[in-house]
Coordinates of C-alpha atoms in Angstrom, one line a residue:
M1 CA -19.1 23.6 -7.2
D2 CA -19.7 27.2 -6.5
N3 CA -19.1 28.8 -3.1
N4 CA -22.7 29.1 -2.5
Q5 CA -23.1 25.5 -3.6
I6 CA -20.8 24.3 -1.0
L7 CA -22.3 27.1 1.9
E8 CA -25.3 25.0 1.4
K9 CA -23.6 22.2 1.6
A10 CA -22.1 23.0 5.0
K11 CA -25.6 24.4 6.8
K12 CA -27.1 20.6 6.4
W13 CA -24.4 19.9 8.8
L14 CA -25.9 22.3 11.1
S15 CA -28.9 20.1 11.8
S16 CA -29.6 17.7 14.4
T17 CA -28.7 14.8 12.6
F18 CA -25.5 15.9 13.9
D19 CA -23.6 16.3 17.3
T20 CA -23.0 19.6 19.3
A21 CA -19.5 19.8 18.8
T22 CA -19.6 18.9 15.1
Q23 CA -22.6 21.9 14.5
K24 CA -20.2 24.2 16.9
E25 CA -16.9 23.3 14.6
I26 CA -18.7 23.9 11.1
Q27 CA -20.6 27.5 12.3
D28 CA -16.9 28.7 13.1
L29 CA -16.1 28.3 9.6
I30 CA -18.9 30.1 8.1
D31 CA -18.4 32.3 10.2
N32 CA -14.9 32.8 10.0
N33 CA -13.0 30.7 7.4
P34 CA -14.6 30.0 4.1
E35 CA -11.2 29.1 2.3
Q36 CA -11.3 25.9 5.0
L37 CA -15.0 25.7 4.6
T38 CA -14.6 24.9 0.9
D39 CA -11.6 22.3 1.1
R40 CA -14.2 20.7 3.9
F41 CA -17.1 20.8 1.4
Y42 CA -16.1 20.8 -2.3
K43 CA -16.2 16.9 -2.5
D44 CA -16.8 14.1 -0.5
T45 CA -14.2 11.7 0.4
E46 CA -14.1 8.6 -2.0
F47 CA -12.9 5.4 -2.6
G48 CA -9.2 5.2 -3.6
T49 CA -6.1 2.7 -4.7
G50 CA -6.3 2.2 -0.1
G51 CA -9.5 2.4 0.6
M52 CA -11.0 6.1 2.3
R53 CA -8.3 8.7 3.2
G54 CA -8.0 12.0 4.6
V55 CA -7.5 14.2 7.3
M56 CA -9.8 14.2 10.1
G57 CA -12.3 17.1 11.1
A58 CA -15.9 17.5 10.5
G59 CA -17.4 18.2 6.7
T60 CA -17.7 15.8 3.6
N61 CA -14.7 16.0 2.6
R62 CA -12.8 14.3 5.5
I63 CA -13.0 12.2 8.2
N64 CA -15.2 11.6 10.8
K65 CA -17.9 9.9 12.8
Y66 CA -20.1 10.3 10.1
T67 CA -18.5 10.2 7.0
L68 CA -17.3 6.7 8.2
G69 CA -20.6 6.2 9.4
R70 CA -22.6 6.9 6.4
A71 CA -19.3 4.4 4.5
T72 CA -20.2 1.7 7.1
Q73 CA -24.0 2.2 7.1
G74 CA -23.5 2.0 2.7
L75 CA -21.5 -1.7 3.4
A76 CA -23.9 -2.8 5.9
N77 CA -26.8 -2.0 3.6
Y78 CA -25.0 -4.2 0.8
L79 CA -24.2 -7.0 2.6
N80 CA -27.8 -7.5 3.6
K81 CA -28.6 -7.1 0.1
V82 CA -26.6 -10.4 -1.1
I83 CA -26.4 -12.3 1.5
S84 CA -29.7 -13.6 2.7
D85 CA -29.1 -17.3 3.6
K86 CA -26.9 -16.9 6.8
E87 CA -25.1 -14.8 9.2
I88 CA -23.3 -11.8 8.1
S89 CA -20.1 -11.3 10.0
V90 CA -17.4 -8.8 9.3
A91 CA -13.7 -8.4 11.2
I92 CA -12.7 -5.0 12.0
A93 CA -9.2 -4.0 13.5
Y94 CA -7.4 -0.4 13.7
D95 CA -4.5 1.0 13.8
C96 CA -2.2 3.3 16.6
R97 CA -3.7 6.6 15.2
H98 CA -5.4 9.6 16.7
N99 CA -9.2 8.3 17.2
S100 CA -8.8 4.9 15.7
K101 CA -10.0 2.9 18.5
E102 CA -13.0 5.1 19.0
F103 CA -13.8 5.1 15.1
G104 CA -13.4 1.0 15.2
K105 CA -16.0 1.0 18.2
M106 CA -18.5 3.5 16.6
V107 CA -18.0 1.1 12.9
A108 CA -18.9 -1.7 15.2
D109 CA -22.0 0.0 16.6
V110 CA -23.2 0.7 13.5
L111 CA -23.2 -3.1 12.1
S112 CA -24.5 -4.5 14.8
A113 CA -27.5 -2.3 14.6
N114 CA -27.8 -3.2 10.9
N115 CA -28.0 -6.7 12.8
I116 CA -24.5 -7.4 11.4
K117 CA -22.0 -10.1 13.6
V118 CA -18.7 -8.1 14.6
Y119 CA -15.5 -9.4 15.6
L120 CA -13.7 -6.4 16.5
F121 CA -10.2 -6.3 18.3
D122 CA -9.2 -5.7 21.5
D123 CA -6.6 -3.6 21.0
L124 CA -4.8 -2.2 17.3
R125 CA -3.2 -4.6 15.1
P126 CA -1.3 -4.5 11.8
T127 CA -3.7 -4.4 9.0
P128 CA -2.4 -7.6 7.8
E129 CA -3.5 -9.8 10.4
L130 CA -7.2 -8.1 9.5
S131 CA -6.7 -9.1 5.6
F132 CA -5.6 -12.6 7.4
A133 CA -8.6 -12.5 9.9
V134 CA -11.6 -12.1 7.8
R135 CA -10.5 -15.9 6.0
H136 CA -9.6 -17.4 9.4
L137 CA -13.0 -16.0 10.8
N138 CA -15.2 -17.0 8.0
C139 CA -16.4 -13.5 7.4
D140 CA -18.2 -12.1 4.9
A141 CA -16.0 -8.5 4.9
G142 CA -13.7 -6.5 7.1
I143 CA -12.6 -3.2 8.1
V144 CA -9.6 -1.8 8.7
L145 CA -8.8 1.9 10.6
T146 CA -5.8 3.3 9.4
A147 CA -4.3 5.8 7.0
S148 CA -1.0 3.6 6.1
H149 CA 2.0 6.3 6.2
N150 CA 0.1 9.8 6.2
P151 CA 0.9 12.9 8.9
P152 CA -1.1 12.1 12.2
E153 CA -4.5 14.7 11.5
Y154 CA -4.7 11.6 8.6
N155 CA -7.3 8.5 9.4
G156 CA -9.0 6.2 7.0
Y157 CA -11.1 3.0 6.2
K158 CA -10.1 0.7 4.2
V159 CA -12.8 -2.5 3.2
Y160 CA -12.5 -6.1 2.3
W161 CA -13.9 -9.0 1.0
S162 CA -14.7 -12.1 2.3
D163 CA -11.6 -13.6 0.1
G164 CA -8.8 -11.2 2.8
G165 CA -8.6 -9.0 -0.2
Q166 CA -9.7 -5.0 -0.6
I167 CA -13.1 -5.0 -2.5
V168 CA -12.8 -4.5 -6.1
P169 CA -15.4 -3.7 -9.3
P170 CA -18.0 -4.7 -9.0
Q171 CA -18.3 -4.9 -5.4
D172 CA -17.1 -1.5 -4.5
G173 CA -18.8 0.8 -7.1
E174 CA -21.8 -1.2 -5.5
I175 CA -21.1 -0.3 -2.0
I176 CA -20.0 3.2 -3.4
N177 CA -23.7 3.7 -4.6
E178 CA -25.0 2.3 -1.7
V179 CA -23.5 4.3 0.5
N180 CA -24.0 8.3 -2.0
S181 CA -27.7 7.3 -1.9
L182 CA -27.7 7.9 1.8
D183 CA -28.3 10.7 4.0
F184 CA -26.4 11.0 6.8
S185 CA -29.6 10.9 9.1
E186 CA -29.8 7.2 7.9
I187 CA -26.6 6.3 9.9
K188 CA -27.7 3.5 12.6
F189 CA -25.6 4.0 15.2
D190 CA -27.7 2.9 18.3
A191 CA -25.2 -1.1 19.3
N192 CA -26.1 -4.2 19.6
E193 CA -23.8 -5.0 21.6
D194 CA -24.9 -9.0 21.8
L195 CA -23.8 -8.9 18.2
I196 CA -20.4 -7.4 19.1
Q197 CA -17.4 -10.3 19.8
T198 CA -13.7 -9.2 20.5
V199 CA -11.1 -11.2 19.3
G200 CA -7.7 -10.9 20.4
K201 CA -4.5 -13.3 20.9
E202 CA -6.5 -16.3 19.6
V203 CA -6.4 -15.0 16.3
D204 CA -2.9 -13.3 17.1
D205 CA -1.4 -16.9 17.4
V206 CA -2.3 -18.9 14.7
F207 CA -1.3 -15.7 12.3
V208 CA 2.2 -15.7 13.5
K209 CA 2.2 -18.9 13.1
G210 CA 1.5 -19.2 9.0
S211 CA 3.7 -15.7 8.8
V212 CA 6.2 -18.6 10.2
V213 CA 5.3 -21.1 7.7
N214 CA 5.1 -18.3 4.4
G215 CA 8.0 -16.9 5.3
T216 CA 10.8 -19.2 6.2
L217 CA 13.7 -19.9 3.1
S218 CA 14.5 -23.4 4.5
N219 CA 15.0 -25.4 8.0
S220 CA 19.0 -25.1 7.6
I221 CA 19.3 -21.4 8.0
D222 CA 21.8 -20.9 11.0
R223 CA 19.3 -17.7 12.1
S224 CA 21.5 -16.6 15.4
K225 CA 24.1 -15.3 13.2
L226 CA 21.9 -12.4 11.7
K227 CA 21.8 -9.4 13.8
I228 CA 18.6 -7.5 13.4
V229 CA 18.1 -3.7 13.8
F230 CA 14.2 -3.3 13.4
T231 CA 12.3 -0.6 14.1
S232 CA 7.6 0.0 14.2
L233 CA 7.9 3.3 13.7
H234 CA 5.7 4.0 16.8
G235 CA 2.9 2.1 15.2
T236 CA 1.1 -1.3 14.9
S237 CA 4.4 -4.0 13.9
I238 CA 5.1 -4.0 17.5
M239 CA 2.1 -6.6 18.0
S240 CA 3.3 -9.1 15.6
V241 CA 6.8 -8.8 13.8
P242 CA 9.3 -9.2 17.1
D243 CA 7.2 -12.4 17.6
T244 CA 7.5 -13.6 14.5
L245 CA 10.8 -13.4 14.0
A246 CA 11.4 -15.1 17.6
E247 CA 9.1 -17.9 16.7
A248 CA 11.6 -18.3 13.4
G249 CA 14.9 -18.7 15.2
Y250 CA 16.1 -15.1 15.1
T251 CA 17.7 -14.1 19.2
D252 CA 19.8 -11.1 17.6
V253 CA 17.4 -9.0 17.6
H254 CA 17.2 -5.1 18.8
I255 CA 14.1 -3.2 18.8
V256 CA 14.3 0.8 18.2
E257 CA 13.6 1.0 22.3
E258 CA 12.9 5.5 21.1
Q259 CA 10.2 4.1 19.0
R260 CA 8.3 0.8 20.1
K261 CA 5.1 2.5 21.8
P262 CA 2.4 3.1 19.7
D263 CA 1.7 7.0 19.2
G264 CA -0.3 8.7 16.7
N265 CA 1.7 11.8 17.0
F266 CA 4.9 9.8 15.6
P267 CA 7.3 11.7 17.5
T268 CA 10.6 10.9 16.3
V269 CA 10.1 11.0 13.1
K270 CA 8.9 13.6 10.3
S271 CA 7.0 11.0 8.1
P272 CA 6.5 7.4 9.2
N273 CA 7.3 6.3 6.1
P274 CA 9.9 3.6 5.6
E275 CA 10.7 4.6 2.0
E276 CA 12.1 8.0 3.6
P277 CA 16.0 7.8 4.8
A278 CA 14.9 10.1 7.0
A279 CA 12.4 7.9 9.1
L280 CA 14.3 5.2 9.7
K281 CA 17.6 7.2 10.7
M282 CA 17.5 5.7 14.3
A283 CA 17.1 2.5 13.0
T284 CA 20.4 2.9 11.0
D285 CA 22.4 4.7 13.7
L286 CA 21.9 2.1 15.9
A287 CA 22.8 -0.6 13.4
D288 CA 26.5 1.1 12.7
K289 CA 26.3 1.3 16.6
I290 CA 25.9 -2.1 17.2
G291 CA 27.2 -3.7 14.0
A292 CA 23.6 -5.2 12.5
D293 CA 23.4 -6.9 9.0
I294 CA 19.7 -5.2 8.4
V295 CA 17.4 -3.1 9.4
I296 CA 14.1 -3.6 8.9
G297 CA 11.4 -0.1 9.8
T298 CA 7.3 -0.5 9.1
D299 CA 5.0 1.9 8.4
P300 CA 2.3 2.3 11.2
D301 CA -0.4 -0.4 10.0
C302 CA 2.1 -2.1 9.1
D303 CA 1.5 -3.1 5.4
R304 CA 4.9 -1.6 3.8
L305 CA 8.4 -2.2 4.9
G306 CA 11.8 -0.4 4.3
V307 CA 14.3 -2.1 4.1
A308 CA 18.4 -1.0 4.7
V309 CA 21.2 -3.3 4.3
R310 CA 25.1 -3.5 4.4
D311 CA 26.5 -2.5 0.6
T312 CA 29.9 -3.4 -0.5
D313 CA 31.3 -1.0 1.4
G314 CA 29.7 -1.5 4.4
N315 CA 27.6 1.0 4.4
M316 CA 23.8 1.2 5.4
K317 CA 21.8 1.6 2.1
L318 CA 18.3 1.9 2.4
M319 CA 16.5 -0.2 -0.4
N320 CA 13.9 1.0 -2.7
G321 CA 10.8 -1.6 -3.0
N322 CA 11.4 -2.6 -6.6
Q323 CA 14.8 -3.9 -5.0
T324 CA 13.2 -5.0 -2.1
M325 CA 10.7 -6.9 -3.8
A326 CA 12.6 -8.5 -6.8
V327 CA 15.1 -10.1 -4.5
M328 CA 11.6 -11.5 -1.9
T329 CA 11.1 -12.4 -5.7
D330 CA 13.5 -14.4 -7.0
A331 CA 14.6 -16.0 -3.2
L332 CA 10.9 -17.2 -3.3
I333 CA 10.8 -18.8 -6.8
Q334 CA 14.1 -19.9 -6.2
K335 CA 12.8 -21.8 -2.8
W336 CA 9.7 -23.3 -5.1
K337 CA 12.4 -24.5 -7.0
N338 CA 14.4 -25.9 -4.7
E339 CA 11.4 -28.1 -3.4
G340 CA 10.7 -29.1 -6.9
R341 CA 7.2 -27.3 -7.0
I342 CA 7.4 -25.2 -10.4
N343 CA 5.8 -27.1 -13.0
G344 CA 4.1 -23.7 -15.1
K345 CA 1.1 -23.0 -13.2
Q346 CA 2.5 -20.8 -10.9
F347 CA 2.5 -17.1 -11.1
V348 CA 4.1 -13.7 -9.3
G349 CA 2.0 -10.6 -9.4
S350 CA 3.0 -7.0 -10.1
T351 CA 1.8 -3.7 -10.9
I352 CA 2.2 -1.5 -14.0
V353 CA 4.4 1.4 -12.3
S354 CA 6.3 -1.3 -10.7
T355 CA 9.8 -2.2 -11.9
E356 CA 10.1 -5.1 -15.0
L357 CA 13.0 -6.6 -13.3
V358 CA 10.7 -9.0 -11.5
N359 CA 8.7 -9.8 -14.7
R360 CA 12.4 -11.0 -15.8
I361 CA 13.2 -12.5 -12.8
A362 CA 9.9 -14.5 -13.0
A363 CA 11.1 -15.7 -16.8
S364 CA 14.1 -16.7 -15.5
Y365 CA 12.1 -19.6 -14.0
G366 CA 9.6 -20.6 -16.1
V367 CA 6.8 -18.4 -14.2
D368 CA 4.5 -16.0 -15.2
T369 CA 4.1 -12.2 -13.9
K370 CA 0.8 -10.9 -14.0
V371 CA 0.5 -6.9 -14.1
G372 CA -2.6 -4.9 -12.5
L373 CA -2.7 -1.7 -11.5
T374 CA -1.6 0.6 -8.5
G375 CA -2.3 -1.2 -5.3
F376 CA -2.3 -4.2 -3.8
K377 CA -6.3 -5.0 -4.4
W378 CA -5.6 -6.1 -7.8
I379 CA -3.0 -9.0 -6.4
A380 CA -5.6 -10.4 -4.0
K381 CA -8.5 -10.0 -7.3
M382 CA -5.7 -12.2 -9.2
I383 CA -5.3 -15.0 -6.9
R384 CA -9.2 -15.2 -7.0
D385 CA -9.5 -15.0 -11.1
Y386 CA -6.6 -17.1 -11.8
K387 CA -7.8 -20.3 -9.1
D388 CA -5.9 -23.1 -11.6
L389 CA -2.7 -21.2 -10.7
E390 CA -0.8 -21.0 -8.0
F391 CA 0.7 -17.5 -6.2
I392 CA 4.0 -17.4 -5.3
G393 CA 4.4 -13.6 -4.4
G394 CA 4.2 -10.5 -5.5
G395 CA 4.7 -6.6 -4.6
E396 CA 4.7 -3.4 -5.7
E397 CA 7.4 -0.5 -6.0
S398 CA 5.5 1.6 -2.5
F399 CA 7.7 -1.1 -0.5
G400 CA 4.8 -3.9 -0.2
Y401 CA 4.8 -7.9 -0.6
M402 CA 2.5 -10.3 -0.1
V403 CA 4.4 -14.1 0.5
G404 CA 2.1 -16.9 -0.4
D405 CA -2.0 -16.3 -0.4
F406 CA -2.6 -16.7 3.2
V407 CA -3.0 -12.9 3.6
R408 CA -4.5 -10.8 0.8
D409 CA -2.8 -7.5 1.1
K410 CA 0.7 -6.0 1.4
D411 CA 1.9 -7.8 4.5
A412 CA 5.0 -6.2 6.3
V413 CA 5.2 -8.9 9.1
T414 CA 5.7 -11.8 6.6
A415 CA 7.4 -10.1 4.3
T416 CA 10.0 -8.7 7.6
L417 CA 11.0 -12.2 8.3
L418 CA 11.4 -13.0 4.2
A419 CA 14.1 -10.3 4.1
C420 CA 16.0 -11.8 7.3
E421 CA 15.9 -14.9 5.8
V422 CA 17.8 -13.9 2.6
A423 CA 19.9 -12.1 4.9
A424 CA 20.7 -15.1 7.1
L425 CA 20.9 -17.7 3.8
A426 CA 23.2 -15.2 1.8
K427 CA 25.2 -14.5 5.3
Q428 CA 26.0 -18.2 6.1
N429 CA 26.6 -18.7 2.3
G430 CA 29.5 -16.1 2.7
G431 CA 27.3 -13.0 0.5
S432 CA 24.8 -10.9 1.3
F433 CA 21.9 -9.4 1.3
Y434 CA 23.1 -6.2 -1.3
E435 CA 25.3 -9.1 -3.0
S436 CA 22.4 -10.7 -3.9
L437 CA 20.6 -7.8 -5.6
L438 CA 23.8 -7.5 -8.1
D439 CA 23.8 -11.0 -8.4
I440 CA 20.3 -10.5 -10.0
Y441 CA 21.6 -7.7 -11.8
V442 CA 24.2 -9.6 -13.5
K443 CA 21.7 -11.9 -14.6
N444 CA 18.6 -10.0 -15.7
N445 CA 20.5 -6.2 -16.2
Y446 CA 20.7 -3.3 -13.9
Y447 CA 17.2 -1.4 -13.3
K448 CA 17.3 1.8 -11.8
E449 CA 13.9 3.5 -10.6
H450 CA 13.1 6.6 -9.5
L451 CA 9.9 8.0 -8.0
I452 CA 9.4 12.2 -7.6
S453 CA 6.2 12.8 -6.0
I454 CA 4.6 16.6 -6.3
V455 CA 2.2 18.0 -3.7
K456 CA -0.9 20.0 -5.2
K457 CA -3.4 20.2 -2.2
G458 CA -6.8 21.6 -1.7
M459 CA -9.5 22.0 -5.4
D460 CA -7.4 24.1 -7.0
G461 CA -4.2 21.5 -6.6
A462 CA -6.7 18.6 -8.0
A463 CA -7.2 20.7 -11.6
Q464 CA -3.5 21.0 -11.9
I465 CA -3.3 17.5 -11.3
Q466 CA -5.9 16.7 -13.8
Q467 CA -4.1 19.5 -16.2
M468 CA -0.8 17.8 -16.1
L469 CA -1.6 14.5 -16.7
S470 CA -4.2 15.9 -19.9
D471 CA -1.3 17.7 -21.6
M472 CA 1.2 14.5 -21.5
R473 CA -2.2 12.8 -22.9
N474 CA -2.5 15.1 -25.8
N475 CA 0.8 16.4 -26.4
P476 CA 2.4 13.0 -25.8
L477 CA 6.5 13.3 -25.4
T478 CA 7.9 11.8 -28.6
T479 CA 12.0 11.3 -27.1
I480 CA 13.0 10.9 -23.6
D481 CA 16.6 11.3 -23.1
G482 CA 17.5 11.1 -27.0
E483 CA 15.9 7.7 -27.4
Q484 CA 12.7 7.6 -29.4
I485 CA 9.2 6.4 -27.5
E486 CA 8.0 3.5 -29.0
S487 CA 4.5 3.0 -26.5
L488 CA 2.3 5.4 -25.1
C489 CA -0.2 3.3 -22.9
D490 CA -3.2 5.0 -21.6
Y491 CA -5.2 3.4 -18.8
Q492 CA -7.8 5.9 -19.0
S493 CA -8.8 5.3 -22.6
S494 CA -7.7 1.4 -22.0
I495 CA -5.6 2.2 -25.2
K496 CA -1.4 1.2 -25.8
K497 CA -0.2 3.4 -28.9
N498 CA 2.8 2.5 -31.0
L499 CA 3.4 5.9 -31.4
I500 CA 6.3 4.7 -34.7
T501 CA 3.5 3.2 -36.3
G502 CA 0.7 4.2 -35.0
E503 CA -1.1 0.5 -34.2
E504 CA -3.4 0.7 -31.2
T505 CA -4.5 -2.3 -29.3
V506 CA -6.5 -2.3 -26.0
I507 CA -5.3 -2.7 -22.5
D508 CA -7.2 -5.7 -20.7
L509 CA -7.3 -4.1 -17.7
P510 CA -9.7 -1.4 -15.7
K511 CA -9.7 2.1 -16.3
S512 CA -7.0 4.1 -14.4
N513 CA -5.6 8.0 -14.8
V514 CA -2.4 6.8 -16.0
L515 CA 0.1 7.3 -18.2
I516 CA 3.2 5.1 -19.5
Y517 CA 5.9 5.7 -21.7
Q518 CA 7.8 3.5 -22.8
T519 CA 11.3 3.4 -25.9
K520 CA 12.7 0.6 -27.5
N521 CA 15.6 0.0 -25.0
G522 CA 13.2 -0.1 -21.9
T523 CA 13.4 3.1 -20.3
R524 CA 9.7 4.2 -19.2
I525 CA 7.9 6.9 -17.5
A526 CA 4.9 6.8 -15.8
A527 CA 2.7 8.9 -14.4
R528 CA -0.4 9.2 -11.9
P529 CA -2.2 10.7 -9.2
S530 CA -2.1 9.6 -5.7
G531 CA -5.4 7.6 -5.3
T532 CA -4.2 8.4 -1.4
E533 CA -2.7 11.9 -0.9
P534 CA -3.3 15.1 -2.9
K535 CA -0.3 14.7 -5.1
I536 CA 0.4 13.5 -8.5
K537 CA 3.9 10.6 -8.8
F538 CA 6.1 10.3 -11.4
Y539 CA 8.2 7.2 -11.7
F540 CA 11.2 6.5 -13.7
S541 CA 12.9 3.4 -15.1
V542 CA 16.4 2.8 -16.7
N543 CA 18.0 -0.1 -17.3
T544 CA 21.1 -1.7 -18.9
P545 CA 23.6 -4.6 -18.8
L546 CA 26.1 -5.3 -15.6
D547 CA 28.4 -7.2 -16.8
T548 CA 30.4 -8.1 -13.3
T549 CA 29.3 -6.8 -9.8
S550 CA 32.3 -5.0 -9.4
N551 CA 31.5 -2.5 -11.9
A552 CA 27.8 -2.0 -10.4
K553 CA 29.0 1.9 -8.8
K554 CA 29.7 2.7 -12.2
V555 CA 26.9 1.6 -14.3
E556 CA 24.7 2.8 -11.1
S557 CA 26.3 6.3 -11.3
E558 CA 25.3 6.3 -15.2
L559 CA 22.0 5.3 -14.7
D560 CA 21.4 7.9 -12.1
A561 CA 22.5 10.4 -14.3
K562 CA 20.0 9.6 -17.1
I563 CA 17.4 9.8 -14.7
Q564 CA 18.5 13.3 -13.7
R565 CA 18.5 14.1 -17.5
I566 CA 15.0 12.9 -18.3
I567 CA 13.4 14.7 -15.5
K568 CA 15.1 18.0 -16.2
E569 CA 14.2 17.3 -19.8
M570 CA 10.8 17.3 -18.6
N571 CA 10.6 20.3 -16.5
L572 CA 9.9 18.8 -13.1

C-alpha cells in the first residue's frame, strides 16, 4: 500500500461515522505525523493465534471502538445467519487493561443491538472463566477483552465458539469474511439493554469448584505443609486463584501485596509476563524471605503461569513452560493410572513448537499425544475432533496448560492448583517439584529448550520477518552443530522433506508460516512469526540421556553450551 492509498484510507475516518475525538486524532496525524499515520493504516487488525490484538488508538491497525465494533458486528451477522431456531446468546468478560471494561460494554451494546442475548460479567474476570462460562451458560459464543501479557498500551479481543474453545476453521474464516465485508458505518452501537444480563458470583462459585475437582491429584495430600507465594501481577487472577487454593485446602498462601490490585499500568514490572524472571522478582524475594516452597505468578488475563521452585541447592529457579508442562502431564497421567482410568482411549495435547519430552512421557504410559499448531484453540479443537477419546490435559511452551476439558483454553487457575498439588505431594514424599522434573529426565532424557524473540516493528519489520523465513525456506540449513539435518517441516506448504533421501510427505495440519528443522538425534530448530506481536520467534530444543539426578547440572551445562553454539552458528 503506497502513501496515497494510506492517506485516502485515513481520510475516511474524518467522516461523521466516527466521533469527534477520533476525527481530531486522525487529522492531527495527517497534518503532523505521516510516519505514525502509515503505521496505523497500512493494514487492518487481524485474527491471529490469540485473536485480535494490538496497540490502542485510532486507525484500522489499532484497537478501538470501531475496529472492535466492526469485529463484533461481523460476529453478530454471522451468528444471526447460522442460528435461526433459537435465541442467540454470547458471554463477555474483560481484564484489567485500560478501556477493557468500556470495550466490554460496547461489545455487549453491539450484540444486543443485533437482537443477541448477552451475559456480561460485572467486573474483570480471568480468561479461563469466560471459556468455562460459555458452556456453563449454554452460549453460542464468547468474547474476552484482553491483550494477555502484552505491554500496557495494548488491548485485544478473543472470540470463542459454543464449545468454549477459541474459533477455528471454518468459523474463523467465515466470521472474518463477514467482518471484512462491513463498512464502519454499518456498526449498530445502540444497545437493547433488555438483552444485557450481568453475571458474577453465581458463575464464579461453579468455576472455582470445577477448578478444584479437576486440579487436585489426591485426597491424601497434606496441603497445610506447602508454603506458597502467589502474585497476580496486577491482573485478573486475584479474582479466582486465592479462592481456588483455599477451597482445595491450602492455608499457607502468601500474596505479593504490592501486586495484588488490578492495574492496567502494571506499575511494579517492566512486563507483566510470567515467562520473564524479572516479573516474578518480588515474589521470589518474598519466597526467600519466608522460606516458601513454590512461587506462582500469572499474566494479566490469567491464562498463563510462571512457576518457580527450589532447585537441589535450595535456590529459587523459574521453570520454563516446557518443564512445567512435562511435570504436570506426568502427574495427571499418573493420577489417571492410579484411578484405573488408562485404557488406551486417552490422549494429551501439545503443539509443534513445544517439547517432545511430553510425547515421550505420554507414550511411556501408553497414552497418545496429539500435536497441533501453536495456540490453545487447536488443543480445544482436538477435544471436539476426537470425541471417542478422553482428554487428560495439554499445554504449550508459552507457559500455558489446560487440565481436563471443563475449560477449553489455557487456564492458569486450575494449573496453579495442579502445580501446588505436585509440589505438596512431592514434599510429603520427601522430594520436591524440581526433583520430580529430574526424575522425568532420567526416565525420558534430559530435554533443554530455549527461545529467542526478535522484535521487528511496523511495515518494514513485517517485511524483514517474512524475508528471514523465506531465506530459511529457500536456502535450508544442512547441519546444526555438526549434526546432519534429517528433516525440514514446512507448515506453510504442508510438506515434510527428508533432506537426506529427498522423500516428501504431507503434513496433515492447517497451513501456518512455521519451519522446523530436526536432526536424527532430536535436535530441533523452529521458526515462526508471532501471531500477536511484531516478533519472529526461534525455538531450540536439544536432549541427551541422564543416568542419575546427581549428574543433572553437568548435563544441563553441556546442553546449554550446545544451544549457544547453534545460536552463534545461525548469527542470531
